[in-house]
Structure formats: C-alpha cells, structure tokens
Amino acid sequence: MQTKAEVFSKRRENLINSLNENELVIVFANEEATGANRFLQNSHFYYFTGLNTPEAILIMGKANNKGFDEVFIQKNIPERIVWDGEKIWPEQVTKISGIDTVLFIDDFEKNTVFHLNAFKKIYFNCDLVGLNQPLNKALFFIKRAQERVPHLTFEDISNIIRPLREIKDETEIEAITESIRITWEGIKLIWQNARPGMMEYELEAMLHFEMQKKGCRNYGFVPIVAAGKNAATLHYVDNNTIIEDNQLVLLDVGASQNNYSADISRTFPVNGKFTDRQKEVYQEVLNIQKEIIAMVKPGVSMGDLNKRTRELMFASMTKLGLIKEESEIIKHYMHGIGHHLGLDVHDIGARDSVLKEGMVITVEPGIYIADEAIGIRIEDDVLVTADSHRVLSAFIPKEIDELERLLQDHRK
Ligand code: GLY
Ligand code: MN
Ligand code: MN
C-alpha cells in the first residue's frame, strides 16, 4: 500500500517524464478565500501535492536530463499567528506531498527569473479573467516573466495534464466513492423526510446537515432541488419554491469530500407515489440510462454514447407522444449524456473521449416536459474497468418499486 506522499510523488514523476528537456511547469494554488467563501484548492495543484494550502506555487521541470520539483509556500509571521492561526510548516508540506524542497514565496519572486532563463517553455495553470478585470496572481506573474525573459513560450497546462488526470488511480476512486456515500446519506434523509408543502430549500438543508455531520464541508457544485416544472430548467439552483402534492422533485447533488466530487441525480414523487404519467416518463429515462451504462467499456467513445442516447430518446419521446421528428428531441433533452468526474464535477477530460480503463464518467439522461411540470434526470457515476464498467453509485436506489417502497415506509 502506497503512502499518500508516494501517490503524489508518483503523479509529479509521471508529469515530469512527459516533459521535454528545458520545459518547466508552474502550478499555482488558489488564492486565499475572501468574504463569506471557504477556501477551495485548485484541482491541478491538489492533484500533484495533496496540499490544501492557499497561495502556494509548485514548479516541476526537466533540465540536464534530470527532473526536479519544488514548492513555495507562505511564511508564518509570528505576530499574525494569534489572528490567523499557523500556516503550514515546511516539514508538514514534505510529509503530505513528498516534496523535499520547500521554499518561501518571497524567494520565488526573487530568484525564479534566473532559473527561467534556462528554460524554453513554461506550462502554467490559471483561470482566465475578463479583459476589463485585473490580472490574477498567475497571469500577473506570467506577464512579468514574459517581459524579462522574452525567449520563453507559454502554454496552458491542460494538454499535458489531461492524460494523467482523466485516468483515476485507486486513491481517487476511493475518494469519489466516499463522496458518493455521503451524498447518498443526504438523499436518504431527504427521501425519509420530504413532504408536500415543504420548500425546496428544506430538502437542501437535509443534505447539508448530513454532509456537515460527516465532516464533509463542501459541495462539488451548487445543489439542484427542483420541484415540478422547476426541474425543466437545467441550471435551476434557487431551490426556493414550495413543493406541491403529486409533484416530482429532481435532486442533482454531489458532496465533495477530500476534494473529490460526487454527481448524482435522482427524481422522486414527494408524496411517495408516482402518477401513471410520471411513472411512464421515469421508466423511459431509466431504461435509456441502463442501456447507455451497459455500453460503457474501453474503446467506446462518449460520442457513441451520445449518439445511442439520441436514438433511444427519439423512440421514447415518440412513444410518450412528445415529438414526431428527430429534430424535436432538443425540446425535451438538451444536454450531453455525461462528462468526466473527479476533483472537479466537470472534470478535465474531453467530452468526446474514447473511454479507457480508469476513467470515471457520469451517465445522466433526462426528459424535461415543462408543460406537464415534469423534469426527470437519473445520473450515476461510472468507472470504466479493464473490459467493462462498475457503477460507483449502484447502491442508490432508482427502480420505481424500490423507490416507492422506501418512500412509503417513512410515510406510514
Ligand atoms: N450537476 C452537474 C451535472 O450534472 O453536470
Ligand atoms: Mn449532476
Ligand atoms: Mn453531471
């Protein structure tokens, strides 16, 4: 069993091995949180270090046919400790990340320009900002470096990091599974306690409560709790409408524990029983989802999954009396079948990837009928295995009878 530091060291080694001579990678951690926000780490930075440390900078490079890595962190200022608490110490950084060379940010600013001179190309990560907005720290650094070392070329890190991050190792699969388990605890509490007449945010509070109880402080994305026709608005996040009797509620939720996100959608009748029409539409979505999941294996592309979904959607929507032409599918299904999942809910990885062992994707078909106040999406998180797949969220019920039984058990 590898230690965590060994896992992070191996990831840096893999990246360094993919570099050419005289190439350098600079990975900026996220800046300190401001206002009411809690700090969340940059996913690339976390992937290589395991550090939830703001403002830090990781460099990895290859020169003289030798790889190296160094990390720069903020210094503890003794008189600030009583206000802000201690910042991470260099020994702790080494213990978590396996990086032996831990320096301070001030040295980065002072010395890096002399190192940079020896390199040809710099890969970097940073969030883009609008032309009318101030540069973030990463862009500000790049601008100054470009002025001082004009022979350097710069490239976004995505192309070299994608092949690594899109294949998940054991630790990552376990982390995603843990977030799914916590999410399920939240969904279960909602299914037990939701009643007609409640507000959508009361259900959101149940998920939040269950997450906090488990020490899971962050969502992977803003939760969607959408009753009736609200569920036909794909990015509905207001969660502030009363839930009427006989309505379906769409939950699209994901806890993020240890920086890895779950992404689960389930749709359920608030009073415990589907109407005939709701059942009919739900069963079509479920059948499509199962058929697409069954296709998941190495060599199949996300494009194949999307194409098959459209064929199945056309048949289902015709049967449900919703459309006559294939071109009308978009009226009731307007998103893709899924995406990569990992540190980010929409994780790095192409939407048209050819699947490989170790990828984790979502499979999330939906049918949305605003006129009938119906929006149904069923979403599971699926690991691609050597010759097939494993549904990491398979323990979260989705069959109609199972769901109704579970809901009604708590409504007696
Ligand atoms: N929850 C975001 C998504 O399903 O893609
Ligand atoms: Mn989702
Ligand atoms: Mn999703």
CSV table of C-alpha atoms and ligand atoms in Angstrom, one decimal:
chain,number,residue,atom,x,y,z
A,1,MET,CA,0.0,0.0,0.0
A,2,GLN,CA,1.5,3.4,-1.1
A,3,THR,CA,1.5,6.3,1.4
A,4,LYS,CA,-0.3,9.4,0.2
A,5,ALA,CA,3.1,11.2,-0.2
A,6,GLU,CA,4.1,8.4,-2.5
A,7,VAL,CA,1.0,8.7,-4.6
A,8,PHE,CA,1.5,12.5,-5.1
A,9,SER,CA,5.2,12.0,-5.8
A,10,LYS,CA,4.4,9.4,-8.5
A,11,ARG,CA,2.0,11.9,-10.1
A,12,ARG,CA,4.7,14.5,-10.3
A,13,GLU,CA,7.1,12.0,-11.6
A,14,ASN,CA,4.7,11.0,-14.4
A,15,LEU,CA,4.3,14.6,-15.4
A,16,ILE,CA,8.0,15.3,-15.4
A,17,ASN,CA,8.5,12.2,-17.6
A,18,SER,CA,6.2,13.6,-20.2
A,19,LEU,CA,8.3,16.9,-20.4
A,20,ASN,CA,10.9,17.6,-23.0
A,21,GLU,CA,14.3,19.0,-22.0
A,22,ASN,CA,14.2,22.6,-20.7
A,23,GLU,CA,10.5,22.6,-20.1
A,24,LEU,CA,9.1,23.9,-16.8
A,25,VAL,CA,5.6,23.6,-15.3
A,26,ILE,CA,4.3,26.1,-12.8
A,27,VAL,CA,1.2,25.2,-10.9
A,28,PHE,CA,-0.4,28.0,-8.8
A,29,ALA,CA,-2.6,27.1,-5.8
A,30,ASN,CA,-5.8,29.1,-5.4
A,31,GLU,CA,-5.6,32.5,-3.7
A,32,GLU,CA,-6.8,32.9,-0.1
A,33,ALA,CA,-10.6,32.9,0.2
A,34,THR,CA,-12.3,36.3,0.7
A,35,GLY,CA,-15.6,37.3,2.1
A,36,ALA,CA,-18.0,34.6,3.0
A,37,ASN,CA,-16.3,31.9,0.9
A,38,ARG,CA,-14.4,29.0,2.3
A,39,PHE,CA,-11.0,28.3,0.7
A,40,LEU,CA,-11.1,25.7,-2.1
A,41,GLN,CA,-7.9,24.4,-3.6
A,42,ASN,CA,-7.1,24.5,-7.3
A,43,SER,CA,-7.6,21.0,-8.6
A,44,HIS,CA,-4.3,20.7,-10.6
A,45,PHE,CA,-2.4,21.9,-7.6
A,46,TYR,CA,-4.1,19.4,-5.3
A,47,TYR,CA,-3.6,16.6,-7.8
A,48,PHE,CA,0.2,17.0,-7.6
A,49,THR,CA,0.6,17.9,-3.9
A,50,GLY,CA,-2.3,16.9,-1.8
A,51,LEU,CA,-2.0,20.3,-0.1
A,52,ASN,CA,-5.0,22.5,0.7
A,53,THR,CA,-2.7,25.4,1.1
A,54,PRO,CA,-3.6,28.8,-0.4
A,55,GLU,CA,-1.2,31.0,-2.4
A,56,ALA,CA,1.5,28.3,-2.9
A,57,ILE,CA,3.3,27.6,-6.1
A,58,LEU,CA,4.6,24.3,-7.4
A,59,ILE,CA,7.3,24.0,-10.0
A,60,MET,CA,8.3,20.9,-11.8
A,61,GLY,CA,10.8,20.7,-14.6
A,62,LYS,CA,13.4,18.9,-16.7
A,63,ALA,CA,16.9,20.3,-17.2
A,64,ASN,CA,20.2,18.5,-18.0
A,65,ASN,CA,18.0,15.4,-18.4
A,66,LYS,CA,17.1,15.5,-14.7
A,67,GLY,CA,13.7,16.1,-13.3
A,68,PHE,CA,13.1,18.3,-10.2
A,69,ASP,CA,10.2,19.7,-8.2
A,70,GLU,CA,10.0,22.5,-5.6
A,71,VAL,CA,7.1,24.1,-3.8
A,72,PHE,CA,6.9,27.6,-2.5
A,73,ILE,CA,4.7,28.4,0.5
A,74,GLN,CA,3.7,31.4,2.6
A,75,LYS,CA,5.9,32.2,5.6
A,76,ASN,CA,4.5,32.1,9.1
A,77,ILE,CA,4.6,35.6,10.5
A,78,PRO,CA,4.8,35.2,14.3
A,79,GLU,CA,2.6,38.1,15.2
A,80,ARG,CA,-0.1,37.0,12.8
A,81,ILE,CA,-0.4,33.5,14.3
A,82,VAL,CA,-2.8,34.7,17.1
A,83,TRP,CA,-5.1,36.1,14.4
A,84,ASP,CA,-5.0,33.6,11.6
A,85,GLY,CA,-3.6,30.5,13.2
A,86,GLU,CA,-0.4,28.8,11.9
A,87,LYS,CA,0.2,28.4,8.3
A,88,ILE,CA,1.5,25.1,7.2
A,89,TRP,CA,5.2,24.5,8.1
A,90,PRO,CA,7.7,23.1,5.5
A,91,GLU,CA,8.0,19.8,7.3
A,92,GLN,CA,4.3,19.2,7.1
A,93,VAL,CA,4.4,20.1,3.4
A,94,THR,CA,7.1,17.4,2.8
A,95,LYS,CA,5.1,14.8,4.9
A,96,ILE,CA,1.9,15.3,2.9
A,97,SER,CA,3.3,15.9,-0.6
A,98,GLY,CA,6.6,14.1,-0.6
A,99,ILE,CA,8.3,17.3,-1.9
A,100,ASP,CA,11.7,17.7,-0.2
A,101,THR,CA,12.5,21.2,-1.5
A,102,VAL,CA,10.1,23.6,0.3
A,103,LEU,CA,10.9,27.3,-0.1
A,104,PHE,CA,9.1,30.6,0.6
A,105,ILE,CA,7.1,32.6,-1.9
A,106,ASP,CA,9.4,35.6,-1.5
A,107,ASP,CA,12.2,33.6,-2.9
A,108,PHE,CA,10.1,32.6,-5.8
A,109,GLU,CA,9.6,36.2,-6.8
A,110,LYS,CA,13.3,37.0,-6.3
A,111,ASN,CA,15.0,34.0,-7.9
A,112,THR,CA,12.8,32.5,-10.5
A,113,VAL,CA,13.7,34.8,-13.2
A,114,PHE,CA,17.3,33.5,-13.2
A,115,HIS,CA,16.0,29.9,-13.4
A,116,LEU,CA,13.6,30.9,-16.1
A,117,ASN,CA,16.4,32.0,-18.4
A,118,ALA,CA,17.5,28.4,-18.7
A,119,PHE,CA,14.1,27.2,-20.0
A,120,LYS,CA,12.4,27.3,-23.3
A,121,LYS,CA,8.8,26.6,-22.5
A,122,ILE,CA,6.6,27.1,-19.5
A,123,TYR,CA,3.4,25.3,-18.9
A,124,PHE,CA,1.1,27.0,-16.4
A,125,ASN,CA,-2.4,26.8,-14.9
A,126,CYS,CA,-4.5,29.8,-14.4
A,127,ASP,CA,-8.1,30.9,-14.6
A,128,LEU,CA,-8.8,33.4,-17.3
A,129,VAL,CA,-10.2,36.8,-16.4
A,130,GLY,CA,-12.0,39.3,-18.5
A,131,LEU,CA,-10.1,42.0,-20.4
A,132,ASN,CA,-11.8,44.6,-18.1
A,133,GLN,CA,-10.7,42.8,-14.9
A,134,PRO,CA,-7.4,42.9,-13.1
A,135,LEU,CA,-4.9,40.1,-13.7
A,136,ASN,CA,-4.9,37.3,-11.1
A,137,LYS,CA,-1.6,36.4,-9.5
A,138,ALA,CA,-0.8,33.7,-12.0
A,139,LEU,CA,-1.4,36.0,-15.0
A,140,PHE,CA,0.5,38.8,-13.4
A,141,PHE,CA,3.5,36.5,-12.9
A,142,ILE,CA,3.4,35.4,-16.5
A,143,LYS,CA,3.2,38.9,-17.8
A,144,ARG,CA,6.3,39.9,-15.8
A,145,ALA,CA,8.2,36.8,-16.7
A,146,GLN,CA,7.4,37.3,-20.4
A,147,GLU,CA,8.8,40.8,-20.3
A,148,ARG,CA,12.0,39.8,-18.5
A,149,VAL,CA,12.7,36.5,-20.4
A,150,PRO,CA,11.3,37.2,-23.9
A,151,HIS,CA,12.5,33.9,-25.5
A,152,LEU,CA,10.1,31.9,-23.3
A,153,THR,CA,7.0,30.4,-24.8
A,154,PHE,CA,4.0,29.8,-22.6
A,155,GLU,CA,1.3,27.1,-22.9
A,156,ASP,CA,-1.7,26.1,-20.8
A,157,ILE,CA,-1.1,23.0,-18.7
A,158,SER,CA,-4.3,21.3,-19.8
A,159,ASN,CA,-2.9,19.3,-22.7
A,160,ILE,CA,-0.1,17.7,-20.6
A,161,ILE,CA,-2.2,17.2,-17.5
A,162,ARG,CA,-5.3,15.8,-19.2
A,163,PRO,CA,-3.9,12.3,-20.0
A,164,LEU,CA,-2.9,12.0,-16.3
A,165,ARG,CA,-6.0,13.3,-14.6
A,166,GLU,CA,-8.5,11.6,-16.8
A,167,ILE,CA,-7.3,8.2,-15.6
A,168,LYS,CA,-8.2,7.8,-11.9
A,169,ASP,CA,-5.9,5.8,-9.5
A,170,GLU,CA,-7.2,3.7,-6.6
A,171,THR,CA,-7.0,6.7,-4.1
A,172,GLU,CA,-9.1,8.8,-6.4
A,173,ILE,CA,-11.7,6.1,-7.0
A,174,GLU,CA,-12.0,5.6,-3.2
A,175,ALA,CA,-12.3,9.4,-2.7
A,176,ILE,CA,-15.1,9.7,-5.3
A,177,THR,CA,-16.8,6.7,-3.8
A,178,GLU,CA,-16.6,8.3,-0.3
A,179,SER,CA,-18.3,11.4,-1.7
A,180,ILE,CA,-21.0,9.3,-3.3
A,181,ARG,CA,-21.6,7.6,0.0
A,182,ILE,CA,-22.0,10.9,1.8
A,183,THR,CA,-24.3,12.2,-0.9
A,184,TRP,CA,-26.4,9.1,-0.6
A,185,GLU,CA,-26.8,9.7,3.2
A,186,GLY,CA,-28.2,13.1,2.3
A,187,ILE,CA,-30.5,11.8,-0.4
A,188,LYS,CA,-31.8,9.1,2.1
A,189,LEU,CA,-32.5,11.7,4.7
A,190,ILE,CA,-34.4,13.7,2.1
A,191,TRP,CA,-36.4,10.7,0.9
A,192,GLN,CA,-37.4,9.9,4.5
A,193,ASN,CA,-38.4,13.4,5.5
A,194,ALA,CA,-39.6,15.3,2.4
A,195,ARG,CA,-43.4,16.0,2.4
A,196,PRO,CA,-45.8,18.0,0.2
A,197,GLY,CA,-45.9,21.6,1.3
A,198,MET,CA,-42.2,21.9,2.2
A,199,MET,CA,-39.9,24.3,0.5
A,200,GLU,CA,-37.2,23.0,-1.8
A,201,TYR,CA,-34.5,24.6,0.5
A,202,GLU,CA,-35.7,22.5,3.4
A,203,LEU,CA,-34.6,19.4,1.4
A,204,GLU,CA,-31.3,21.1,0.6
A,205,ALA,CA,-30.8,21.7,4.3
A,206,MET,CA,-31.2,17.9,4.9
A,207,LEU,CA,-28.4,17.2,2.5
A,208,HIS,CA,-26.3,19.9,4.0
A,209,PHE,CA,-26.9,18.6,7.6
A,210,GLU,CA,-25.9,15.1,6.6
A,211,MET,CA,-22.7,16.3,4.9
A,212,GLN,CA,-21.6,18.5,7.8
A,213,LYS,CA,-22.3,15.7,10.3
A,214,LYS,CA,-19.8,13.6,8.3
A,215,GLY,CA,-17.2,16.4,8.3
A,216,CYS,CA,-17.8,17.0,4.6
A,217,ARG,CA,-17.7,20.8,4.3
A,218,ASN,CA,-18.1,21.4,0.6
A,219,TYR,CA,-20.4,20.7,-2.3
A,220,GLY,CA,-18.9,19.7,-5.6
A,221,PHE,CA,-21.4,22.1,-7.2
A,222,VAL,CA,-24.4,24.1,-6.1
A,223,PRO,CA,-27.2,21.6,-5.4
A,224,ILE,CA,-30.3,21.5,-7.5
A,225,VAL,CA,-33.5,20.7,-5.7
A,226,ALA,CA,-36.2,21.3,-8.2
A,227,ALA,CA,-39.9,20.5,-7.9
A,228,GLY,CA,-42.4,20.2,-10.8
A,229,LYS,CA,-41.6,22.4,-13.7
A,230,ASN,CA,-38.5,23.9,-12.0
A,231,ALA,CA,-36.8,20.6,-12.9
A,232,ALA,CA,-37.2,21.5,-16.6
A,233,THR,CA,-34.8,24.5,-16.0
A,234,LEU,CA,-31.5,22.7,-16.3
A,235,HIS,CA,-29.5,25.0,-14.1
A,236,TYR,CA,-32.2,25.8,-11.5
A,237,VAL,CA,-30.4,26.5,-8.2
A,238,ASP,CA,-32.8,28.9,-6.5
A,239,ASN,CA,-34.3,26.0,-4.5
A,240,ASN,CA,-36.9,28.3,-3.0
A,241,THR,CA,-40.3,27.0,-4.3
A,242,ILE,CA,-43.0,25.2,-2.3
A,243,ILE,CA,-43.3,21.5,-3.3
A,244,GLU,CA,-46.9,20.6,-4.1
A,245,ASP,CA,-48.5,17.3,-3.6
A,246,ASN,CA,-48.2,15.0,-6.6
A,247,GLN,CA,-45.0,16.7,-7.8
A,248,LEU,CA,-41.8,15.1,-8.7
A,249,VAL,CA,-38.6,16.5,-7.1
A,250,LEU,CA,-35.4,16.4,-9.1
A,251,LEU,CA,-32.2,16.2,-6.9
A,252,ASP,CA,-28.9,16.8,-8.7
A,253,VAL,CA,-26.4,16.8,-5.8
A,254,GLY,CA,-22.8,16.0,-5.0
A,255,ALA,CA,-20.8,16.3,-1.8
A,256,SER,CA,-17.1,16.9,-2.2
A,257,GLN,CA,-15.0,15.1,0.4
A,258,ASN,CA,-11.2,15.2,0.2
A,259,ASN,CA,-11.5,17.4,-2.8
A,260,TYR,CA,-13.3,14.8,-5.0
A,261,SER,CA,-16.9,15.3,-6.1
A,262,ALA,CA,-19.9,13.1,-6.5
A,263,ASP,CA,-22.5,13.9,-9.0
A,264,ILE,CA,-25.8,12.1,-8.5
A,265,SER,CA,-29.3,12.9,-9.8
A,266,ARG,CA,-32.4,11.2,-8.6
A,267,THR,CA,-36.1,12.1,-9.2
A,268,PHE,CA,-38.8,11.1,-6.7
A,269,PRO,CA,-42.5,11.8,-6.0
A,270,VAL,CA,-42.8,13.9,-2.9
A,271,ASN,CA,-45.9,12.1,-1.6
A,272,GLY,CA,-44.3,8.7,-2.2
A,273,LYS,CA,-46.2,7.6,-5.2
A,274,PHE,CA,-45.6,8.3,-8.9
A,275,THR,CA,-48.7,9.2,-11.0
A,276,ASP,CA,-49.2,7.0,-14.1
A,277,ARG,CA,-47.8,9.6,-16.4
A,278,GLN,CA,-44.8,10.3,-14.1
A,279,LYS,CA,-44.1,6.6,-13.9
A,280,GLU,CA,-44.3,6.2,-17.7
A,281,VAL,CA,-41.8,9.0,-18.3
A,282,TYR,CA,-39.5,7.9,-15.5
A,283,GLN,CA,-39.4,4.4,-16.8
A,284,GLU,CA,-38.3,5.6,-20.2
A,285,VAL,CA,-35.4,7.7,-18.7
A,286,LEU,CA,-34.4,4.8,-16.6
A,287,ASN,CA,-34.4,2.3,-19.5
A,288,ILE,CA,-32.2,4.7,-21.5
A,289,GLN,CA,-29.8,5.2,-18.7
A,290,LYS,CA,-29.4,1.5,-18.1
A,291,GLU,CA,-28.8,0.8,-21.8
A,292,ILE,CA,-26.2,3.5,-22.0
A,293,ILE,CA,-24.4,2.4,-18.9
A,294,ALA,CA,-24.4,-1.1,-20.3
A,295,MET,CA,-22.3,0.2,-23.3
A,296,VAL,CA,-19.6,1.7,-21.1
A,297,LYS,CA,-16.3,-0.1,-21.6
A,298,PRO,CA,-12.8,0.8,-23.0
A,299,GLY,CA,-12.8,1.7,-26.7
A,300,VAL,CA,-16.4,3.1,-26.7
A,301,SER,CA,-16.4,6.9,-27.2
A,302,MET,CA,-18.5,9.5,-25.4
A,303,GLY,CA,-19.7,10.3,-28.9
A,304,ASP,CA,-21.0,6.7,-29.3
A,305,LEU,CA,-22.9,7.1,-26.0
A,306,ASN,CA,-24.4,10.4,-27.1
A,307,LYS,CA,-25.4,9.0,-30.5
A,308,ARG,CA,-27.1,6.0,-29.0
A,309,THR,CA,-28.9,8.2,-26.4
A,310,ARG,CA,-30.4,10.3,-29.2
A,311,GLU,CA,-31.7,7.2,-30.9
A,312,LEU,CA,-33.2,5.9,-27.7
A,313,MET,CA,-34.6,9.4,-26.9
A,314,PHE,CA,-36.3,9.6,-30.2
A,315,ALA,CA,-38.0,6.2,-29.7
A,316,SER,CA,-39.0,7.1,-26.1
A,317,MET,CA,-40.3,10.5,-26.8
A,318,THR,CA,-42.3,9.3,-29.8
A,319,LYS,CA,-43.9,6.6,-27.6
A,320,LEU,CA,-44.6,9.2,-24.9
A,321,GLY,CA,-46.4,11.3,-27.5
A,322,LEU,CA,-44.0,14.2,-27.1
A,323,ILE,CA,-42.5,14.5,-30.6
A,324,LYS,CA,-42.8,13.3,-34.2
A,325,GLU,CA,-39.4,14.3,-35.7
A,326,GLU,CA,-35.9,13.5,-34.5
A,327,SER,CA,-35.1,17.2,-34.8
A,328,GLU,CA,-37.6,17.8,-31.9
A,329,ILE,CA,-35.6,15.9,-29.3
A,330,ILE,CA,-34.0,19.1,-28.2
A,331,LYS,CA,-37.3,20.3,-26.9
A,332,HIS,CA,-37.2,17.7,-24.1
A,333,TYR,CA,-33.5,16.7,-23.8
A,334,MET,CA,-30.9,19.4,-24.4
A,335,HIS,CA,-27.7,18.3,-22.7
A,336,GLY,CA,-25.0,15.7,-23.2
A,337,ILE,CA,-25.1,12.2,-21.7
A,338,GLY,CA,-22.2,12.8,-19.3
A,339,HIS,CA,-18.8,14.1,-18.5
A,340,HIS,CA,-15.7,13.1,-16.7
A,341,LEU,CA,-15.9,13.3,-12.9
A,342,GLY,CA,-13.1,13.7,-10.3
A,343,LEU,CA,-11.6,16.6,-8.5
A,344,ASP,CA,-13.9,18.8,-10.5
A,345,VAL,CA,-17.5,17.9,-11.1
A,346,HIS,CA,-17.0,18.6,-14.8
A,347,ASP,CA,-13.5,17.1,-14.6
A,348,ILE,CA,-10.7,17.7,-17.1
A,349,GLY,CA,-11.2,15.2,-20.0
A,350,ALA,CA,-12.7,15.6,-23.4
A,351,ARG,CA,-16.5,15.4,-23.8
A,352,ASP,CA,-15.8,13.1,-26.8
A,353,SER,CA,-13.2,11.0,-25.2
A,354,VAL,CA,-12.7,7.4,-26.2
A,355,LEU,CA,-13.2,5.6,-22.9
A,356,LYS,CA,-10.2,4.0,-21.2
A,357,GLU,CA,-9.8,1.9,-18.1
A,358,GLY,CA,-9.7,4.1,-15.0
A,359,MET,CA,-11.9,6.9,-16.4
A,360,VAL,CA,-14.9,7.9,-14.3
A,361,ILE,CA,-17.8,9.4,-16.1
A,362,THR,CA,-21.4,10.3,-15.4
A,363,VAL,CA,-24.4,8.9,-17.3
A,364,GLU,CA,-27.3,11.3,-16.9
A,365,PRO,CA,-30.1,11.2,-19.4
A,366,GLY,CA,-33.2,13.3,-18.7
A,367,ILE,CA,-36.6,14.1,-20.2
A,368,TYR,CA,-38.0,17.5,-19.4
A,369,ILE,CA,-41.6,18.4,-20.1
A,370,ALA,CA,-42.3,21.9,-18.7
A,371,ASP,CA,-45.9,21.9,-19.9
A,372,GLU,CA,-46.6,18.9,-17.7
A,373,ALA,CA,-44.5,20.1,-14.8
A,374,ILE,CA,-42.2,17.1,-15.2
A,375,GLY,CA,-38.4,17.1,-15.2
A,376,ILE,CA,-36.7,13.7,-14.8
A,377,ARG,CA,-33.0,13.1,-14.7
A,378,ILE,CA,-31.2,10.0,-13.4
A,379,GLU,CA,-27.5,10.3,-13.0
A,380,ASP,CA,-24.9,7.8,-11.9
A,381,ASP,CA,-21.1,7.8,-11.6
A,382,VAL,CA,-19.5,5.0,-13.6
A,383,LEU,CA,-15.9,3.7,-13.5
A,384,VAL,CA,-14.5,2.2,-16.7
A,385,THR,CA,-12.9,-1.1,-15.9
A,386,ALA,CA,-10.5,-3.3,-17.9
A,387,ASP,CA,-13.2,-4.8,-20.0
A,388,SER,CA,-16.5,-3.3,-18.7
A,389,HIS,CA,-17.6,-0.8,-16.1
A,390,ARG,CA,-18.6,-0.5,-12.4
A,391,VAL,CA,-21.4,1.8,-11.3
A,392,LEU,CA,-19.8,3.5,-8.2
A,393,SER,CA,-23.3,4.8,-7.2
A,394,ALA,CA,-25.1,1.5,-7.8
A,395,PHE,CA,-26.3,1.3,-4.1
A,396,ILE,CA,-28.5,4.4,-4.6
A,397,PRO,CA,-32.0,3.1,-5.5
A,398,LYS,CA,-33.6,4.1,-8.8
A,399,GLU,CA,-36.1,1.4,-9.6
A,400,ILE,CA,-39.7,2.6,-9.3
A,401,ASP,CA,-40.9,-0.1,-6.8
A,402,GLU,CA,-37.8,0.2,-4.7
A,403,LEU,CA,-38.1,4.0,-4.6
A,404,GLU,CA,-41.8,3.9,-3.8
A,405,ARG,CA,-41.3,1.3,-1.1
A,406,LEU,CA,-38.6,3.2,0.5
A,407,LEU,CA,-40.5,6.5,0.4
A,408,GLN,CA,-43.8,4.9,1.7
A,409,ASP,CA,-42.1,3.1,4.6
A,410,HIS,CA,-41.4,6.5,6.0
A,411,ARG,CA,-44.8,7.9,5.3
A,412,LYS,CA,-46.9,5.4,7.4
B,1,GLY,N1,-24.5,18.6,-11.6
B,1,GLY,C1,-23.9,19.0,-12.8
B,1,GLY,C2,-24.1,18.0,-13.8
B,1,GLY,O1,-24.8,17.0,-13.7
B,1,GLY,O2,-23.4,18.0,-14.8
B,2,MN,MN,-25.4,16.3,-11.8
B,3,MN,MN,-23.3,15.6,-14.2
